[in-house]
Short mmCIF file of C-alpha atoms and ligand atoms in Angstrom, two decimals:
data_model
loop_
_atom_site.label_atom_id
_atom_site.label_comp_id
_atom_site.label_asym_id
_atom_site.label_seq_id
_atom_site.Cartn_x
_atom_site.Cartn_y
_atom_site.Cartn_z
CA MET A 467 113.05 126.43 90.59
CA VAL A 468 113.18 125.22 94.16
CA GLU A 469 113.25 127.87 96.84
CA ILE A 470 115.34 127.01 99.87
CA LYS A 471 113.67 128.56 102.90
CA THR A 472 115.49 130.25 105.76
CA ASP A 473 114.81 128.99 109.27
CA ALA A 474 112.72 132.13 109.87
CA SER A 475 110.67 131.31 106.79
CA LEU A 476 110.12 127.78 108.05
CA ASP A 477 108.81 129.21 111.30
CA ALA A 478 106.47 131.46 109.32
CA MET A 479 105.28 128.49 107.27
CA ARG A 480 104.58 126.65 110.51
CA VAL A 481 102.08 129.38 111.37
CA ALA A 482 100.20 128.76 108.11
CA GLY A 483 100.49 125.01 108.63
CA ARG A 484 98.99 125.11 112.11
CA ILE A 485 95.96 127.00 110.78
CA VAL A 486 95.41 124.25 108.21
CA ALA A 487 95.61 121.67 110.99
CA GLN A 488 93.04 123.60 113.02
CA ALA A 489 90.71 123.80 110.03
CA LEU A 490 90.98 120.08 109.30
CA THR A 491 90.45 119.23 112.98
CA ALA A 492 87.31 121.38 113.06
CA VAL A 493 86.01 119.81 109.84
CA ARG A 494 86.58 116.33 111.14
CA GLU A 495 84.81 117.11 114.42
CA ARG A 496 81.82 118.42 112.50
CA ALA A 497 81.62 115.61 109.95
CA ALA A 498 78.74 113.23 110.70
CA VAL A 499 75.89 111.49 108.97
CA GLY A 500 73.55 114.11 107.49
CA VAL A 501 76.09 116.95 107.40
CA THR A 502 76.63 118.38 103.94
CA LEU A 503 79.98 118.95 102.28
CA ARG A 504 79.10 122.64 101.98
CA GLU A 505 78.70 122.81 105.75
CA LEU A 506 82.18 121.34 106.13
CA ASP A 507 83.51 124.03 103.82
CA LEU A 508 81.87 126.69 106.00
CA VAL A 509 83.54 125.20 109.09
CA ALA A 510 86.95 125.51 107.42
CA ARG A 511 86.17 129.03 106.21
CA ALA A 512 85.34 130.07 109.77
CA VAL A 513 88.71 128.81 111.02
CA LEU A 514 90.59 130.64 108.25
CA THR A 515 88.64 133.83 108.89
CA GLU A 516 89.22 133.61 112.64
CA ALA A 517 92.97 133.24 111.99
CA ASP A 518 92.92 136.06 109.43
CA ALA A 519 94.29 133.62 106.86
CA GLY A 520 93.55 133.34 103.17
CA SER A 521 92.73 130.27 101.12
CA PRO A 522 95.03 129.15 98.32
CA PHE A 523 92.16 126.90 97.13
CA LEU A 524 89.40 129.50 96.75
CA GLY A 525 89.50 130.89 93.24
CA TYR A 526 92.41 128.67 92.25
CA ARG A 527 92.35 128.05 88.53
CA PRO A 528 95.08 125.97 86.91
CA THR A 529 95.17 126.00 83.12
CA TRP A 530 93.18 122.75 82.87
CA ALA A 531 90.34 123.90 85.12
CA PRO A 532 87.11 125.07 83.44
CA VAL A 533 86.13 127.19 86.46
CA PRO A 534 87.97 128.60 89.48
CA PHE A 535 87.78 126.32 92.52
CA PRO A 536 84.79 127.61 94.53
CA ALA A 537 85.68 126.49 98.08
CA VAL A 538 88.42 126.43 100.73
CA ILE A 539 88.41 122.64 101.03
CA CYS A 540 88.29 119.76 98.63
CA ALA A 541 85.79 117.19 99.89
CA SER A 542 86.15 113.87 98.10
CA VAL A 543 83.68 111.12 99.03
CA ASN A 544 84.04 107.37 98.37
CA ASP A 545 85.10 106.90 94.73
CA THR A 546 86.27 110.50 94.40
CA ILE A 547 90.04 110.53 94.93
CA VAL A 548 90.81 114.26 95.16
CA HIS A 549 89.53 117.72 94.14
CA GLY A 550 85.88 117.14 95.06
CA ILE A 551 83.90 120.39 95.13
CA PRO A 552 81.91 120.69 98.38
CA ASP A 553 78.21 120.68 97.47
CA ASP A 554 74.88 119.82 99.08
CA TYR A 555 75.64 116.12 99.30
CA ALA A 556 74.77 114.99 102.85
CA LEU A 557 77.15 112.45 104.33
CA ARG A 558 75.78 108.92 104.71
CA ASP A 559 76.55 106.15 107.16
CA GLY A 560 79.78 104.44 106.12
CA ASP A 561 81.03 107.15 103.75
CA LEU A 562 84.78 107.53 103.30
CA VAL A 563 85.69 111.22 103.10
CA SER A 564 88.94 112.91 102.16
CA VAL A 565 89.28 116.58 103.02
CA ASP A 566 92.13 118.69 101.65
CA CYS A 567 92.70 122.23 102.93
CA GLY A 568 95.18 125.05 102.53
CA ALA A 569 95.87 128.30 104.33
CA SER A 570 97.97 131.30 103.45
CA THR A 571 99.25 133.81 105.94
CA GLY A 572 102.31 136.02 106.19
CA GLY A 573 103.01 135.28 102.53
CA TRP A 574 103.32 131.51 103.06
CA VAL A 575 101.12 128.53 102.33
CA GLY A 576 100.30 125.30 104.16
CA ASP A 577 98.63 122.28 102.51
CA SER A 578 97.30 119.16 104.21
CA ALA A 579 94.68 116.46 103.81
CA VAL A 580 93.03 113.78 105.91
CA SER A 581 90.75 110.84 105.20
CA PHE A 582 88.20 109.38 107.61
CA THR A 583 84.98 107.43 107.73
CA VAL A 584 81.60 108.67 108.87
CA GLY A 585 79.26 106.55 110.97
CA ARG A 586 79.89 102.81 110.90
CA ALA A 587 83.12 102.18 109.03
CA ARG A 588 83.54 99.27 106.68
CA PRO A 589 86.65 97.29 107.72
CA GLU A 590 88.10 97.57 104.21
CA ASP A 591 87.78 101.36 104.40
CA THR A 592 89.55 101.46 107.75
CA ARG A 593 92.39 99.46 106.26
CA LEU A 594 92.58 101.77 103.25
CA VAL A 595 92.66 104.90 105.41
CA ASP A 596 95.23 103.40 107.79
CA THR A 597 97.43 102.50 104.82
CA ALA A 598 97.17 106.04 103.43
CA PHE A 599 98.52 107.40 106.70
CA ALA A 600 101.16 104.66 106.87
CA ALA A 601 102.29 105.63 103.35
CA LEU A 602 102.40 109.27 104.41
CA ASP A 603 104.48 108.35 107.47
CA ALA A 604 106.85 106.35 105.28
CA GLY A 605 107.22 109.26 102.87
CA ILE A 606 107.92 111.66 105.71
CA ALA A 607 110.49 109.28 107.21
CA ALA A 608 112.32 109.33 103.87
CA ALA A 609 112.26 113.15 103.72
CA VAL A 610 115.74 113.59 105.13
CA VAL A 611 118.88 115.39 104.04
CA GLY A 612 121.02 113.01 102.00
CA ASN A 613 118.01 111.33 100.39
CA ARG A 614 116.46 112.29 97.08
CA VAL A 615 112.90 112.93 95.96
CA GLY A 616 112.83 109.40 94.52
CA ASP A 617 113.42 107.97 97.99
CA ILE A 618 110.21 109.61 99.20
CA ALA A 619 108.33 108.35 96.15
CA HIS A 620 109.68 104.85 96.59
CA ALA A 621 108.78 104.76 100.29
CA ILE A 622 105.19 105.84 99.58
CA GLY A 623 104.71 103.52 96.62
CA ARG A 624 106.04 100.50 98.44
CA VAL A 625 103.53 100.82 101.28
CA CYS A 626 100.63 101.27 98.84
CA ARG A 627 101.57 98.46 96.48
CA ARG A 628 102.40 95.95 99.22
CA ALA A 629 98.88 96.47 100.55
CA GLY A 630 97.50 95.81 97.05
CA TYR A 631 96.25 99.33 96.37
CA GLY A 632 96.36 101.37 93.22
CA ILE A 633 98.11 104.74 92.87
CA PRO A 634 96.34 107.22 90.58
CA ASP A 635 98.81 108.11 87.85
CA GLY A 636 99.57 111.74 87.18
CA PHE A 637 98.99 112.93 90.74
CA GLY A 638 101.40 113.46 93.62
CA GLY A 639 103.04 115.86 95.99
CA HIS A 640 104.87 119.09 95.29
CA GLY A 641 107.00 121.85 96.69
CA VAL A 642 105.18 124.39 98.85
CA GLY A 643 106.17 127.93 99.72
CA ARG A 644 104.85 131.32 98.75
CA THR A 645 102.42 129.48 96.48
CA MET A 646 100.72 126.12 96.83
CA HIS A 647 102.31 124.25 93.94
CA GLU A 648 106.02 124.66 93.43
CA ASP A 649 108.92 122.52 92.27
CA PRO A 650 109.82 119.78 92.73
CA GLY A 651 107.05 117.31 91.99
CA VAL A 652 106.95 114.46 94.48
CA PRO A 653 105.51 111.34 92.81
CA ASN A 654 103.75 108.68 94.85
CA GLU A 655 105.85 105.94 93.32
CA GLY A 656 109.39 105.89 92.05
CA ARG A 657 112.90 104.56 92.15
CA PRO A 658 115.10 105.16 95.17
CA GLY A 659 118.24 107.23 94.75
CA ARG A 660 116.79 109.21 91.84
CA GLY A 661 115.65 112.78 91.52
CA MET A 662 116.52 115.98 93.27
CA PRO A 663 118.71 115.78 96.39
CA LEU A 664 116.91 116.90 99.55
CA ARG A 665 118.40 119.92 101.31
CA HIS A 666 117.79 121.74 104.56
CA GLY A 667 115.13 124.37 103.90
CA MET A 668 113.18 122.55 101.20
CA VAL A 669 109.45 122.25 101.91
CA LEU A 670 107.38 119.52 100.30
CA ALA A 671 103.74 118.51 100.35
CA ILE A 672 103.80 114.72 100.62
CA GLU A 673 100.44 113.24 99.66
CA PRO A 674 99.78 109.58 98.94
CA MET A 675 96.51 108.73 97.17
CA LEU A 676 95.33 105.13 97.21
CA ILE A 677 92.68 103.25 95.23
CA ALA A 678 91.18 100.25 97.01
CA SER A 679 90.78 97.91 94.03
CA GLY A 680 94.41 98.18 92.94
CA THR A 681 93.66 100.03 89.70
CA ASP A 682 95.56 103.22 88.85
CA ASP A 683 92.82 104.43 86.51
CA HIS A 684 90.72 107.52 87.06
CA TYR A 685 88.78 110.14 85.16
CA THR A 686 87.78 113.75 85.70
CA ALA A 687 84.13 114.37 86.52
CA ARG A 688 81.90 116.64 84.46
CA ASP A 689 82.51 119.53 86.85
CA GLY A 690 86.08 119.58 85.55
CA TRP A 691 87.58 119.12 89.02
CA ALA A 692 86.71 115.90 90.86
CA VAL A 693 89.07 113.02 90.11
CA VAL A 694 87.16 109.73 90.33
CA THR A 695 88.23 106.09 90.25
CA SER A 696 87.38 104.43 86.93
CA ASP A 697 86.00 101.28 88.51
CA GLY A 698 83.98 102.94 91.29
CA SER A 699 86.17 101.60 94.07
CA ARG A 700 86.96 103.82 97.02
CA ALA A 701 90.02 106.02 97.48
CA ALA A 702 91.88 107.66 100.35
CA HIS A 703 94.27 110.61 100.53
CA ALA A 704 96.56 111.88 103.28
CA GLU A 705 98.89 114.88 103.13
CA HIS A 706 101.27 116.94 105.21
CA THR A 707 103.48 119.89 104.37
CA VAL A 708 106.95 118.86 105.56
CA ALA A 709 110.19 120.81 105.87
CA ILE A 710 113.47 119.04 105.21
CA THR A 711 115.89 120.03 107.95
CA ASP A 712 119.29 118.98 109.25
CA GLU A 713 117.44 117.90 112.39
CA GLY A 714 115.08 115.64 110.40
CA PRO A 715 111.66 116.11 108.83
CA ARG A 716 109.56 118.85 110.41
CA ILE A 717 105.83 118.44 109.88
CA LEU A 718 104.43 121.95 109.45
CA THR A 719 100.74 121.03 109.20
CA GLN A 720 100.05 119.43 112.55
CA LEU A 721 98.40 121.06 115.55
MG1 MG B 2194 96.38 119.44 99.52
MG1 MG B 2195 99.05 119.25 97.90
#
């Protein structure tokens, strides 16, 4: 079921979304060669605590997960696509990091992710990250009343494929609201004009994931969470929580 939010609810979701943006900004400022993923998680925790917000990630346990998620961010380095558990890995020069974060406050959730490089970036990583954000922008631009979910999927997929990148199958965006994962699913590739019509008051997490080599293949690591590219090539991920409104897409997870 898709919950259509009132304008007051959208304003309340914006509060949660801004906290996520603050957490991701703080994490990105802290990220540097030698900093551990666990330290990045602590930075995000401090922002959530300061804002008196909860984490929809911490303790999250979908049916497929062997253990509850133990952190407030996912930190996915290099060939890890999404769902990396922050551990004592210390960032190295040239690493490509994706950080996903959520916040819950006032009964509403925000969900957003960024990718960036640490130290001296490899040109191919810069291109991959730039394309992830371009795909996100294209998906957001398609998130308008009168379009359908398939139009968002098509817009994202086209940017990724034209650049020669793979799209991990089985992963994509989703509705967001009182909980982190709601209907409808928002695939990262699809046919235009198909799927659920977009209405004022729908809120979607739009989140392209790209694999540099062009493969779509991935596997789940032994920890039961991290999703890793099958061929070891690098991946990037970008995400915003976006409200569909009669005035156009409203990005809830920016500063
Ligand atoms: Mg997310
Ligand atoms: Mg999400």
